[in-house]
Short mmCIF file of N, CA, C and O in Angstrom, two decimals:
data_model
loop_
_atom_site.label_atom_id
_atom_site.label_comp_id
_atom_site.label_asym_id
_atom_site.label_seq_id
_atom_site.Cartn_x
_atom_site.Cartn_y
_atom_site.Cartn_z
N UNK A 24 -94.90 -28.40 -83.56
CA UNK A 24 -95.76 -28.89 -82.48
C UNK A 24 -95.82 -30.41 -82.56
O UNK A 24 -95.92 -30.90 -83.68
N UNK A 25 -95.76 -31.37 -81.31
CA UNK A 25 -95.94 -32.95 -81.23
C UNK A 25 -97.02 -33.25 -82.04
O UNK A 25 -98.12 -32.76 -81.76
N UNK A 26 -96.90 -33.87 -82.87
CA UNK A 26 -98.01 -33.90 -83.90
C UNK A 26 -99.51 -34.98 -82.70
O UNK A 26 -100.73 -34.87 -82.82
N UNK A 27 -98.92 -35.68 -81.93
CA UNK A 27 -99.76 -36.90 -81.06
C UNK A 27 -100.71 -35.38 -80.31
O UNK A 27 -101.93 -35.32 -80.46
N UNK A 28 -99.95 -34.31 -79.57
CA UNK A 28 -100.06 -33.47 -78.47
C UNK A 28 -101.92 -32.57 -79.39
O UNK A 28 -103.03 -32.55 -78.85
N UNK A 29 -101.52 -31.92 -80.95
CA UNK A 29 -102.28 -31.73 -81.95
C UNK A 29 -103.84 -32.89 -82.03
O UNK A 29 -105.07 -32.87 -82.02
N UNK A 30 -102.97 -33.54 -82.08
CA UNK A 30 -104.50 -34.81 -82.46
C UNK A 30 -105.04 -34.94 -81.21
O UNK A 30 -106.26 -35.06 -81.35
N UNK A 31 -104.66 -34.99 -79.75
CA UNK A 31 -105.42 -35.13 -79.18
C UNK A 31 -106.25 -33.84 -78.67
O UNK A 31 -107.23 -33.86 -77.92
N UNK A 32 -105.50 -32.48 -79.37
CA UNK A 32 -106.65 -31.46 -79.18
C UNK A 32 -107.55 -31.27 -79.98
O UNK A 32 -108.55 -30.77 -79.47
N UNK A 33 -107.62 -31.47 -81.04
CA UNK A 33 -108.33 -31.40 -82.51
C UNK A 33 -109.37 -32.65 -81.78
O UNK A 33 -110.56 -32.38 -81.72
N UNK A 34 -109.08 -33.45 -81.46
CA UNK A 34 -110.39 -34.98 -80.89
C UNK A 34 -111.04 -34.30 -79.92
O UNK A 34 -112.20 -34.68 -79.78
N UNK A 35 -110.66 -33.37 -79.16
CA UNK A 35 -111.80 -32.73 -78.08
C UNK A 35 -112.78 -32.32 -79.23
O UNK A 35 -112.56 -32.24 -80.44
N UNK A 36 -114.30 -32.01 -78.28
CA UNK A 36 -115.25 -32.09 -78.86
C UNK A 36 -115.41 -30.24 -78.82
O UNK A 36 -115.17 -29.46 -77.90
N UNK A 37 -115.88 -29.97 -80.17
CA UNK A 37 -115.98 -28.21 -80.12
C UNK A 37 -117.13 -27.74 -79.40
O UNK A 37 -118.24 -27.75 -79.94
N UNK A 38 -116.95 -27.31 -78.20
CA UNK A 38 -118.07 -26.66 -77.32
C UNK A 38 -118.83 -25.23 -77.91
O UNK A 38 -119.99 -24.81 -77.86
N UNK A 39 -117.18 -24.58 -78.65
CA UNK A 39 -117.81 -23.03 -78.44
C UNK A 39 -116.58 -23.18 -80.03
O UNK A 39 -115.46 -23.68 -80.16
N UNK A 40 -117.43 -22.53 -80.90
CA UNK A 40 -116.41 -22.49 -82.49
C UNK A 40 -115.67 -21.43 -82.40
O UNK A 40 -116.03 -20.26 -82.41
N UNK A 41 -114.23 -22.03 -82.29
CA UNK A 41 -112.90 -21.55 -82.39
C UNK A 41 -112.69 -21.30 -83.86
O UNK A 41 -112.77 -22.03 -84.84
N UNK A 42 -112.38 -19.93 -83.68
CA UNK A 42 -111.85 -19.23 -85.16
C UNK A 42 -110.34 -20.25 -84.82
O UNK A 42 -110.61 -21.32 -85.38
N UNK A 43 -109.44 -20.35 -84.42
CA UNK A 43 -108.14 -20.49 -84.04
C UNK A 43 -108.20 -21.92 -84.25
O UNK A 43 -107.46 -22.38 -85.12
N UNK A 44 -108.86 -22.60 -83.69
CA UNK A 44 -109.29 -24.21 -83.76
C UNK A 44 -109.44 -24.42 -85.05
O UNK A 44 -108.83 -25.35 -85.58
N UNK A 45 -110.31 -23.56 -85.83
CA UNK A 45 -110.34 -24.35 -87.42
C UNK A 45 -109.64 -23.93 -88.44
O UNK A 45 -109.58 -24.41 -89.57
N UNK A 46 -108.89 -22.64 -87.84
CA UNK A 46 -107.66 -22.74 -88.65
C UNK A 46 -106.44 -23.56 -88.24
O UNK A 46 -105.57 -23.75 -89.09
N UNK A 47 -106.32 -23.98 -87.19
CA UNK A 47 -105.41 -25.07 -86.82
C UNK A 47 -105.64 -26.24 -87.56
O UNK A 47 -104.67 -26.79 -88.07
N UNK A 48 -107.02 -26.83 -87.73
CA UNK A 48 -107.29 -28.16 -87.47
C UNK A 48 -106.74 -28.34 -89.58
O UNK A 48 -106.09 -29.27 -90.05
N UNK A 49 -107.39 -26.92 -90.48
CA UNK A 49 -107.22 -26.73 -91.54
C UNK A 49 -105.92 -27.17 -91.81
O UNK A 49 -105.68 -28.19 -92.44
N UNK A 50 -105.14 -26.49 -91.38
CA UNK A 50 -103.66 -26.67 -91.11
C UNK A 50 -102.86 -28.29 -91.05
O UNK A 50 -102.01 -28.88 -91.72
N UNK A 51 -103.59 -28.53 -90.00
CA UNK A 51 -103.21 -29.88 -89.47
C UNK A 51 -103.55 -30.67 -90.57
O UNK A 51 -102.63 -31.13 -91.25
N UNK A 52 -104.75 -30.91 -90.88
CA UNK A 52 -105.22 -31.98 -91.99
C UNK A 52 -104.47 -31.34 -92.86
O UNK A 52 -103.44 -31.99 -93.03
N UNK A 53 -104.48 -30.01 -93.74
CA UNK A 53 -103.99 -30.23 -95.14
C UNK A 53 -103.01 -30.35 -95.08
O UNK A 53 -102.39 -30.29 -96.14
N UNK A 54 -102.12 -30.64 -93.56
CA UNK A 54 -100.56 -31.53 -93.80
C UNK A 54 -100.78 -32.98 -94.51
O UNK A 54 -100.63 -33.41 -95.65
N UNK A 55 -101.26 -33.58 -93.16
CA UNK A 55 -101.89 -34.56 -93.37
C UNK A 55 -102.41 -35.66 -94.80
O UNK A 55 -102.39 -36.84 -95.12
N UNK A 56 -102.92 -34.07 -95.41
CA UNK A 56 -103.42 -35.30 -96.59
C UNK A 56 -102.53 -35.03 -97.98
O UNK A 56 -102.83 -35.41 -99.11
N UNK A 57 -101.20 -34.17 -97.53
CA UNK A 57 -100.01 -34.33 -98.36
C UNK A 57 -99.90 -35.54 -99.13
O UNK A 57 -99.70 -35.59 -100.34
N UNK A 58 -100.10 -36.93 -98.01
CA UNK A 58 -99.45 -37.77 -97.89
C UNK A 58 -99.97 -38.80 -98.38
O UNK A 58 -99.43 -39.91 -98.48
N UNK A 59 -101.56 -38.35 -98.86
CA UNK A 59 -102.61 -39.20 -100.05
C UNK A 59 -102.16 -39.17 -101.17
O UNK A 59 -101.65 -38.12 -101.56
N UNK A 60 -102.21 -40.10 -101.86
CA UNK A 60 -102.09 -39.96 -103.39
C UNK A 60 -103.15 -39.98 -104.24
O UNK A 60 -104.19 -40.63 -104.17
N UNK A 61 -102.71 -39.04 -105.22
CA UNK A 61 -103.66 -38.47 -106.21
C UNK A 61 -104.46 -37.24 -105.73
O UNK A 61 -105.04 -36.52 -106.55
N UNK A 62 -104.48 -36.97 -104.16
CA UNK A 62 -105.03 -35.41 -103.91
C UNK A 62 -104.92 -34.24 -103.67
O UNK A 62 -105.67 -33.53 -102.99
N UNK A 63 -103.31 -33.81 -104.62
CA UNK A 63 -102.38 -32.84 -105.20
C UNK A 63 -103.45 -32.18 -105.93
O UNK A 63 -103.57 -31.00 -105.60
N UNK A 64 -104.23 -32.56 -106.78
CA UNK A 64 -104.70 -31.55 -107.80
C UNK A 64 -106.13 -30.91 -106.85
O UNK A 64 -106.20 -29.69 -106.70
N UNK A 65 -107.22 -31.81 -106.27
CA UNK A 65 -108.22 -31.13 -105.38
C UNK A 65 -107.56 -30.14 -104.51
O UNK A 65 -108.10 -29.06 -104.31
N UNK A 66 -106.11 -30.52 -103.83
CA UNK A 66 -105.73 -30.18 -103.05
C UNK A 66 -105.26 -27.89 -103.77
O UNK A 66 -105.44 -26.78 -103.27
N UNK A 67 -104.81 -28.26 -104.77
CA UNK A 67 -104.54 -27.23 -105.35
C UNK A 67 -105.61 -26.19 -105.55
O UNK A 67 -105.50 -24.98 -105.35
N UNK A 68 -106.64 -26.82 -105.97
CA UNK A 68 -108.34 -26.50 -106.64
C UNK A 68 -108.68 -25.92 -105.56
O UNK A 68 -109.10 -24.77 -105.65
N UNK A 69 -108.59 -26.52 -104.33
CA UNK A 69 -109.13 -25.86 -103.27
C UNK A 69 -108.48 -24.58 -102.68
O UNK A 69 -109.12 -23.64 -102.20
N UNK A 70 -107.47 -24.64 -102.76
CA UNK A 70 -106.26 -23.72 -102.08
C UNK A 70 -106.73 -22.29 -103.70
O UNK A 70 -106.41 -21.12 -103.53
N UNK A 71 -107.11 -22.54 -104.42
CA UNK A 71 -107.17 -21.60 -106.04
C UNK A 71 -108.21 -20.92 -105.26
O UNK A 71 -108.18 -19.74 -104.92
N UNK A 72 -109.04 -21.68 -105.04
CA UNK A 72 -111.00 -21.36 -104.79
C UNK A 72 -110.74 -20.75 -103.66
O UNK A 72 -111.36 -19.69 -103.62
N UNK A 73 -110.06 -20.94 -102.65
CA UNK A 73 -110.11 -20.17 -101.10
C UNK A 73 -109.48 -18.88 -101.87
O UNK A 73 -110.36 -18.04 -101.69
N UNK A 74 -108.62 -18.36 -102.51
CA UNK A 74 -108.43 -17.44 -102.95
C UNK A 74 -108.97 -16.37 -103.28
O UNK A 74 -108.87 -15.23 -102.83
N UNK A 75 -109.75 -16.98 -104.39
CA UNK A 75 -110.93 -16.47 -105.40
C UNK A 75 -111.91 -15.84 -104.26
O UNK A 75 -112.12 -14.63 -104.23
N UNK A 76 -112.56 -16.82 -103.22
CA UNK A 76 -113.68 -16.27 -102.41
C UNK A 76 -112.59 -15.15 -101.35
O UNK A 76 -113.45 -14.58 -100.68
N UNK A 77 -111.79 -14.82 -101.07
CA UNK A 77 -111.37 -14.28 -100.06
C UNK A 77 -111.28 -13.16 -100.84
O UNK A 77 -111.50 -12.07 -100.31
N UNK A 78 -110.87 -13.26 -102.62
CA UNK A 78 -111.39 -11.75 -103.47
C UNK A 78 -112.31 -11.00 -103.12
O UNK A 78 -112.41 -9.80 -102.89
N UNK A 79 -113.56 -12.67 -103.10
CA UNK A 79 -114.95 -11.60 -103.53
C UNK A 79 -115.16 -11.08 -102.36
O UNK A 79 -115.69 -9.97 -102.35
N UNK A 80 -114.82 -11.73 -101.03
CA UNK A 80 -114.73 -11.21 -99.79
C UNK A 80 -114.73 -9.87 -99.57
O UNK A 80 -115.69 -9.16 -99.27
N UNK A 81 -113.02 -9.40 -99.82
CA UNK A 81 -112.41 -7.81 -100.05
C UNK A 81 -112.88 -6.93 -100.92
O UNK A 81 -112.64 -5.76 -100.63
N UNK A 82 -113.71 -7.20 -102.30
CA UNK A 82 -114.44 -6.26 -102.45
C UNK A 82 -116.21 -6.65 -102.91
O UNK A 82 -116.97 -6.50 -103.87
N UNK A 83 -116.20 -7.17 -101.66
CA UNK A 83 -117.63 -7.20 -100.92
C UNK A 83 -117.71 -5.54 -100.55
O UNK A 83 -116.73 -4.91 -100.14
N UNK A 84 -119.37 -4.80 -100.84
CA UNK A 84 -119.39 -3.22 -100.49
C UNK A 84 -118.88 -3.27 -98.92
O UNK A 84 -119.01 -4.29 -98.25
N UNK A 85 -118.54 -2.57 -98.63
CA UNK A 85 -118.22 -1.95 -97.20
C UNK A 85 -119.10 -2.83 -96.16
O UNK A 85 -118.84 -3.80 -95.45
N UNK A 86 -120.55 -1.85 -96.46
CA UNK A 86 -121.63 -2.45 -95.74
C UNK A 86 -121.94 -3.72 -95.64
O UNK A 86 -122.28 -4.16 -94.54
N UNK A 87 -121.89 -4.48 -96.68
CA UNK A 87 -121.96 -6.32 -96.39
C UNK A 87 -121.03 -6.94 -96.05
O UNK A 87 -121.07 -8.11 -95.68
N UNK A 88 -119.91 -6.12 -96.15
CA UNK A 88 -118.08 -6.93 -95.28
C UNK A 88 -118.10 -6.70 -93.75
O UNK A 88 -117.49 -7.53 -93.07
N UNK A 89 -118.73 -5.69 -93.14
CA UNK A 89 -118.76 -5.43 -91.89
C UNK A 89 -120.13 -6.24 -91.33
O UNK A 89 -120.26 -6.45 -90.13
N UNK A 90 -121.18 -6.70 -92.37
CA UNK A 90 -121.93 -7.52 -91.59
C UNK A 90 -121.27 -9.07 -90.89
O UNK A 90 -121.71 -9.64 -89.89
N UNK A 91 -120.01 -9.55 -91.82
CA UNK A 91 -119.55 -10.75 -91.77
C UNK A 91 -118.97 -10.79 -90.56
O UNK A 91 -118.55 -9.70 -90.16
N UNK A 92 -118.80 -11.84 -89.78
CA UNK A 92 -117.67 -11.34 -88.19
C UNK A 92 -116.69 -12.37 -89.06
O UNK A 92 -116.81 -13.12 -90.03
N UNK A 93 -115.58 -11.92 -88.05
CA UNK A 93 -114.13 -13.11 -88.70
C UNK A 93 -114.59 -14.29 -88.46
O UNK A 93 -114.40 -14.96 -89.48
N UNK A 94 -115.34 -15.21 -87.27
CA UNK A 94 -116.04 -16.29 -87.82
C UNK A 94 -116.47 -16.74 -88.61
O UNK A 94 -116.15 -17.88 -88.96
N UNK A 95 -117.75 -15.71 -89.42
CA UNK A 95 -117.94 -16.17 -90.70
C UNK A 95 -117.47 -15.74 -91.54
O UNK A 95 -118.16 -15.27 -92.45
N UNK A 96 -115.58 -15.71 -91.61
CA UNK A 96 -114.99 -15.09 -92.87
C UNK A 96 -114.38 -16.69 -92.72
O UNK A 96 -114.67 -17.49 -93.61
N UNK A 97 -113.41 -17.20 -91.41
CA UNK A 97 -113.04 -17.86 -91.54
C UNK A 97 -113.43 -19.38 -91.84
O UNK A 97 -112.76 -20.23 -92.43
N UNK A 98 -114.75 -19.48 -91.26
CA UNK A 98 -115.78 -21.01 -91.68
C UNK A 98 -116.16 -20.75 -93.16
O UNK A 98 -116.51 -21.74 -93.80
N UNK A 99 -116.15 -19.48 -93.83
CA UNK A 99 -116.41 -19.84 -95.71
C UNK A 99 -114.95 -19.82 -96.24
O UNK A 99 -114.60 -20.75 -96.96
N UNK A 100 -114.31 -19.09 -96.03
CA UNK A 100 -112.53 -19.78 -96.10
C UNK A 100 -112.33 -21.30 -95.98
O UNK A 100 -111.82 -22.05 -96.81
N UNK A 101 -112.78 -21.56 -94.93
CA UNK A 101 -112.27 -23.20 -94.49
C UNK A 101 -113.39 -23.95 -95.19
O UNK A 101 -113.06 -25.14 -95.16
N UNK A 102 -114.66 -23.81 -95.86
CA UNK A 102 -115.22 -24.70 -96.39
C UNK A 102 -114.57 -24.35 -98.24
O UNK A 102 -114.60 -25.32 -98.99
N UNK A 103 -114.19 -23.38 -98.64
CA UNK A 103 -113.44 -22.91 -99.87
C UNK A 103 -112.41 -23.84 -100.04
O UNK A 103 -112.27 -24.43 -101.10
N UNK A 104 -111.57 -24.04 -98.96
CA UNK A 104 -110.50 -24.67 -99.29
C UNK A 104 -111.22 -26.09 -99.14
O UNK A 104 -111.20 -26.72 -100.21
N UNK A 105 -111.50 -26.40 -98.65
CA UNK A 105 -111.90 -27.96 -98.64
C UNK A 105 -113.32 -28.57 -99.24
O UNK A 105 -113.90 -29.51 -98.70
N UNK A 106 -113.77 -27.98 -100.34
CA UNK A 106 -115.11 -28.08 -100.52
C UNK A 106 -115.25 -29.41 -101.17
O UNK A 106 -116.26 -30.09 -101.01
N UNK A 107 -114.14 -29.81 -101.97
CA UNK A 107 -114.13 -30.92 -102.71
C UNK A 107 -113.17 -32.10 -101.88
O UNK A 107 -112.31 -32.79 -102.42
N UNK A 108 -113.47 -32.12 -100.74
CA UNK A 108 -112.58 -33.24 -99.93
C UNK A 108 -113.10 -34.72 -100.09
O UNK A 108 -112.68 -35.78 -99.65
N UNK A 109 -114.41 -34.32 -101.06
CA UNK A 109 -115.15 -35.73 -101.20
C UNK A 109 -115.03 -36.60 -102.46
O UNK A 109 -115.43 -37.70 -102.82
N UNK A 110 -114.39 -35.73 -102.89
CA UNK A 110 -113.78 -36.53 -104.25
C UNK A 110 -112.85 -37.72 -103.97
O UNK A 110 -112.98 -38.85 -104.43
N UNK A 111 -111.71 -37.20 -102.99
CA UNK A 111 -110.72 -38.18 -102.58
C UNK A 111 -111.79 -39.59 -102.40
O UNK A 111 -111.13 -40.61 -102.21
N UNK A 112 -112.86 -39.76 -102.42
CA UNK A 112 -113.56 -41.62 -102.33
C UNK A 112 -114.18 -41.82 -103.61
O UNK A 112 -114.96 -42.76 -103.69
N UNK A 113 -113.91 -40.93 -104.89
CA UNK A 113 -113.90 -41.15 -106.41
C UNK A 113 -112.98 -41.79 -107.24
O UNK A 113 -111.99 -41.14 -107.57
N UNK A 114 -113.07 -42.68 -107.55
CA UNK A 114 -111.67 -43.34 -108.17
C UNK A 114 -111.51 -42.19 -109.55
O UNK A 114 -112.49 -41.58 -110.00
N UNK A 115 -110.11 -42.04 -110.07
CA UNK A 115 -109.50 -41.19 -110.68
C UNK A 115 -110.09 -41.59 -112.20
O UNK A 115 -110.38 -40.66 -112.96
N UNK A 116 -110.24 -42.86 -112.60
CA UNK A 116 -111.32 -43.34 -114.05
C UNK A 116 -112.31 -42.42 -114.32
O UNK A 116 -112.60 -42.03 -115.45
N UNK A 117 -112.99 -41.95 -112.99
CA UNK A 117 -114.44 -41.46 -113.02
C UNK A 117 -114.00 -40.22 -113.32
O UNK A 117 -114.07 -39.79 -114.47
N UNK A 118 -113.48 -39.48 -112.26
CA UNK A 118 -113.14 -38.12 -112.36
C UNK A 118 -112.46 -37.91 -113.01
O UNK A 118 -112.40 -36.69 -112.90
N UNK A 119 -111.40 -38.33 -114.16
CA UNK A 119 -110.85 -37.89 -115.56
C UNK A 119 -111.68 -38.60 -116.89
O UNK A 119 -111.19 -38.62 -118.02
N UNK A 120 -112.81 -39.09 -116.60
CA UNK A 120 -113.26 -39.55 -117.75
C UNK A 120 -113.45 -38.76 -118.60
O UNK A 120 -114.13 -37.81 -118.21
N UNK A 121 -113.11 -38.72 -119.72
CA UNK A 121 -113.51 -38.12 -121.54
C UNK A 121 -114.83 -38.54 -121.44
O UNK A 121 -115.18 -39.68 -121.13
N UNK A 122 -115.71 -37.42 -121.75
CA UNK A 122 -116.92 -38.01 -122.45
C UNK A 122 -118.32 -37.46 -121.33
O UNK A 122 -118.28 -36.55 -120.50
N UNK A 123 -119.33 -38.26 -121.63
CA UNK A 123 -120.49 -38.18 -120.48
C UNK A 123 -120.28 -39.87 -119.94
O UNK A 123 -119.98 -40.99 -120.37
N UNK A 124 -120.70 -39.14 -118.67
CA UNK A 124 -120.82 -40.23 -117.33
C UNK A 124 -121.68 -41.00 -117.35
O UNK A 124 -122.71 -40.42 -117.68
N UNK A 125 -121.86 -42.14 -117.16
CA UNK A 125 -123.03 -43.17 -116.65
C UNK A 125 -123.95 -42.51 -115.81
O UNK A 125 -123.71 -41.38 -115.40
N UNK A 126 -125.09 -43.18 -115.47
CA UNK A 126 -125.86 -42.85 -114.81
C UNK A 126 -125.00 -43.07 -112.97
O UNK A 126 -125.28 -42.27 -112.07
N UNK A 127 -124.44 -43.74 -112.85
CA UNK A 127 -123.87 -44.49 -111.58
C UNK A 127 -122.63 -43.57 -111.27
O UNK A 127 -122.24 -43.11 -110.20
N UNK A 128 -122.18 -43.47 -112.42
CA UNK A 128 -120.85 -42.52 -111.91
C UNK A 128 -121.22 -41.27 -111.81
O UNK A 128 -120.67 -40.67 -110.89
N UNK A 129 -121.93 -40.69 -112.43
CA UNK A 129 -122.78 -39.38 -112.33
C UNK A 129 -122.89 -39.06 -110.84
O UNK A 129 -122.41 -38.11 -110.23
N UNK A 130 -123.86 -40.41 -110.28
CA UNK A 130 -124.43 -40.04 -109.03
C UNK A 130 -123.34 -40.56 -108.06
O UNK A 130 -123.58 -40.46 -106.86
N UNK A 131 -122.12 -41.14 -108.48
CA UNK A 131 -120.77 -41.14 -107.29
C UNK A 131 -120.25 -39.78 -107.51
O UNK A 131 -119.80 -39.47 -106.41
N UNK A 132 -120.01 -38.49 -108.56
CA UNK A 132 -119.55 -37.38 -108.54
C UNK A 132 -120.80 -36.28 -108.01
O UNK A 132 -120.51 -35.15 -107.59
N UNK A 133 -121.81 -36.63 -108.07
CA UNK A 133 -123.08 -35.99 -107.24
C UNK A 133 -122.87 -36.06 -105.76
O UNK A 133 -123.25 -35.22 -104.95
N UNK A 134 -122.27 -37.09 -105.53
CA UNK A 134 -122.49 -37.84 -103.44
C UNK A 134 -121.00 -37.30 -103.49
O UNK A 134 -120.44 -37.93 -102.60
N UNK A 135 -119.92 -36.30 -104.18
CA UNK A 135 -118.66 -35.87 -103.56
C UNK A 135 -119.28 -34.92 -102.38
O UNK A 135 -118.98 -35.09 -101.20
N UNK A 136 -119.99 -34.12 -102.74
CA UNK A 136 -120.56 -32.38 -101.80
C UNK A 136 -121.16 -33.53 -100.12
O UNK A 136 -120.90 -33.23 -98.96
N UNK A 137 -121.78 -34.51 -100.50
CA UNK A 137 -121.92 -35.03 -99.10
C UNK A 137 -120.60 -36.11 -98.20
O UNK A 137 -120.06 -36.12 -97.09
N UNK A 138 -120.55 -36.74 -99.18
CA UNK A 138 -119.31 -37.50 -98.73
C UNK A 138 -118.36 -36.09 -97.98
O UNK A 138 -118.01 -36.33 -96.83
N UNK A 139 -118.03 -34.99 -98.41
CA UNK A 139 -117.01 -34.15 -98.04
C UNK A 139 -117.12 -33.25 -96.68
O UNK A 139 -116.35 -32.62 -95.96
N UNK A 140 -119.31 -33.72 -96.76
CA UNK A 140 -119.76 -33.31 -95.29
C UNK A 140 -119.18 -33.76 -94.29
O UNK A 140 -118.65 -33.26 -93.30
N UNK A 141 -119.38 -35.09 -94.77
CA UNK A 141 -119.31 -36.22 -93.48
C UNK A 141 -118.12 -36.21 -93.32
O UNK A 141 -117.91 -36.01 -92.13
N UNK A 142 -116.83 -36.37 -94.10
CA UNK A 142 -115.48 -36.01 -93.84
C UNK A 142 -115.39 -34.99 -92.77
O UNK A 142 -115.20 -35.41 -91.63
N UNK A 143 -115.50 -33.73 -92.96
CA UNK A 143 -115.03 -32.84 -92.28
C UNK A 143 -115.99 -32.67 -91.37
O UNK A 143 -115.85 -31.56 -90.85
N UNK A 144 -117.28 -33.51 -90.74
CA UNK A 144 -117.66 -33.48 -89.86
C UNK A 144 -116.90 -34.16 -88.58
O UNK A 144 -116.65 -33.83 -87.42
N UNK A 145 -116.64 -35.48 -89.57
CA UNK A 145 -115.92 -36.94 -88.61
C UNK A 145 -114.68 -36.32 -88.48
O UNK A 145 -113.98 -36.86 -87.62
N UNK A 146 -114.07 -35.17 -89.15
CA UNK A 146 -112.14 -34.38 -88.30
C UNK A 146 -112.62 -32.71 -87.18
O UNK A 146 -111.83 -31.92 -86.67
N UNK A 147 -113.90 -32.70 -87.13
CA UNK A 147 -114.25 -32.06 -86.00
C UNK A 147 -114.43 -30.59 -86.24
O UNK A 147 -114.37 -29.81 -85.28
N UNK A 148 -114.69 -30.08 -87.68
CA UNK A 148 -115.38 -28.94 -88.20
C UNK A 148 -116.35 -28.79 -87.88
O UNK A 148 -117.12 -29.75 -87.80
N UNK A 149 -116.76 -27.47 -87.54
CA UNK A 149 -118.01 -27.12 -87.10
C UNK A 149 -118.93 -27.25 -88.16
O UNK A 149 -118.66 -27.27 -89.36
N UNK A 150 -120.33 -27.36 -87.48
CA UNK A 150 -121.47 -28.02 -88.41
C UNK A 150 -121.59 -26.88 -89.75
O UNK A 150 -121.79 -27.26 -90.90
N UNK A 151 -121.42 -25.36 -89.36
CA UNK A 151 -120.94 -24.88 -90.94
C UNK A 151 -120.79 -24.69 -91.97
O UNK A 151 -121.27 -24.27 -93.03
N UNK A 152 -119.41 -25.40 -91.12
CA UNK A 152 -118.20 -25.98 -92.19
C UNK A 152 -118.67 -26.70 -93.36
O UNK A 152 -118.69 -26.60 -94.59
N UNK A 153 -119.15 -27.69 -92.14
CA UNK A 153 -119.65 -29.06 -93.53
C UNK A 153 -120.79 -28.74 -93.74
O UNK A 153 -121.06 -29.33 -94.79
N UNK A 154 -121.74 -28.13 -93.40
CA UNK A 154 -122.84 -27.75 -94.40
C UNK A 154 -122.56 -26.40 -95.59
O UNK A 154 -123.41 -26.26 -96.48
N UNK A 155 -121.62 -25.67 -95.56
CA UNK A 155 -121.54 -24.84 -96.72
C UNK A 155 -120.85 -26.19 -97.16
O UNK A 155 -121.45 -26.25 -98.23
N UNK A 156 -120.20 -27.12 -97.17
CA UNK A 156 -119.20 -28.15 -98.57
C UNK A 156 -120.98 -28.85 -98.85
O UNK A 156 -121.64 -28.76 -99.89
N UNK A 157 -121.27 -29.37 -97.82
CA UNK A 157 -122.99 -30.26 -98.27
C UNK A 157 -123.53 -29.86 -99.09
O UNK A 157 -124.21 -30.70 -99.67
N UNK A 158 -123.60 -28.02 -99.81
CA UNK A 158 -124.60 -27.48 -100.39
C UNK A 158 -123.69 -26.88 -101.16
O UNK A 158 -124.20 -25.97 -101.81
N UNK A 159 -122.71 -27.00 -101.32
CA UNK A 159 -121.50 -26.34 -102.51
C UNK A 159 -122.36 -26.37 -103.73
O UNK A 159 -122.37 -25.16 -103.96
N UNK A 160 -123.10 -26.90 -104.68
CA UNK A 160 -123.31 -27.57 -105.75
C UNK A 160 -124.73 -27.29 -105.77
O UNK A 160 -125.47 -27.92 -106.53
N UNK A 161 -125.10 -26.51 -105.10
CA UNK A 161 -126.93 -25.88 -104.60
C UNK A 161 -127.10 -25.19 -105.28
O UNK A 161 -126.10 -24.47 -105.31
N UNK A 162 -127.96 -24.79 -106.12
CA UNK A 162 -128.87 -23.49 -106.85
C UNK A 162 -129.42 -22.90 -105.60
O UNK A 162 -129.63 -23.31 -104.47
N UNK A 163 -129.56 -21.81 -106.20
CA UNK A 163 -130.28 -21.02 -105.07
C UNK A 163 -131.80 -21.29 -105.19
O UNK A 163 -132.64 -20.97 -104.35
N UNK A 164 -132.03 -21.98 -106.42
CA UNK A 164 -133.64 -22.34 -106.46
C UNK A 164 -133.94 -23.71 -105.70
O UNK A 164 -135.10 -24.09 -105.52
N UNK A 165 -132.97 -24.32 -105.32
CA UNK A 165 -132.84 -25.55 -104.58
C UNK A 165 -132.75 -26.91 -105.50
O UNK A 165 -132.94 -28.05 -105.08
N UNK A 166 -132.44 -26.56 -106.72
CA UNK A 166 -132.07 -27.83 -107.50
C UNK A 166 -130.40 -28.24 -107.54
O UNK A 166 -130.03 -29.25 -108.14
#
């Protein structure tokens, strides 16, 4: 497909959330960010983790797999694979450091789950999307 023909459909604004649209757009970007360096290994991590949840997915009981519609199979898929897209604005020092973190770098690997919001808000994921990556890192007690 014209890759120009792609970008200017992915820039329309999502009226009504396309299962088809965000697996396209998934598509499109994780060509796309082939072409970053150093985000081979998130890139992998993520593609492992979409896996893993599409397990627990399939043997989810009967009864709680048929509550899910393919919408919400495919928006926790697409936040699986991309949950850590916010790392890519971590310099690689931080995120391979030996040891315990500073207080500062701590809270730059804390701001990945939002940084990764705002990413995949600003490439036109539904709100979701980027709120399951926003709350990746959530207790269920809210800490």
């Amino acid at each position: 497909m014209d890759t120009d023909i792609l970008d200017r459909y992915l820039a329309k604004p999502l009226s009504v959330h396309s299962i088809d649209r965000v697996a396209l757009l998934s598509s499109h970007r994780y060509e796309k960010m082939q072409e970053v360096p150093g985000y081979q290994a998130t890139q992998k991590h993520g593609v492992r983790t979409a896996f893993l949840v599409e397990d627990i997915i399939n043997r989810l009981p009967a009864k709680v797999k048929r509550s899910l519609s393919r919408q919400d199979i495919v928006f926790i898929l697409a936040a699986a694979l991309w949950h850590d897209i916010g790392k890519n604005n971590i310099t690689d020092s931080v995120l391979n450091k030996p040891g315990r973190l500073s207080a500062d770098e701590g809270f730059m690997v804390d701001m990945h789950a939002y940084l990764g919001s705002r990413v995949l808000a600003s490439w036109g994921f539904p709100q979701e999307v980027a709120q399951m990556v926003l709350y990746h890192h959530q207790r269920w007690d809210g800490k």
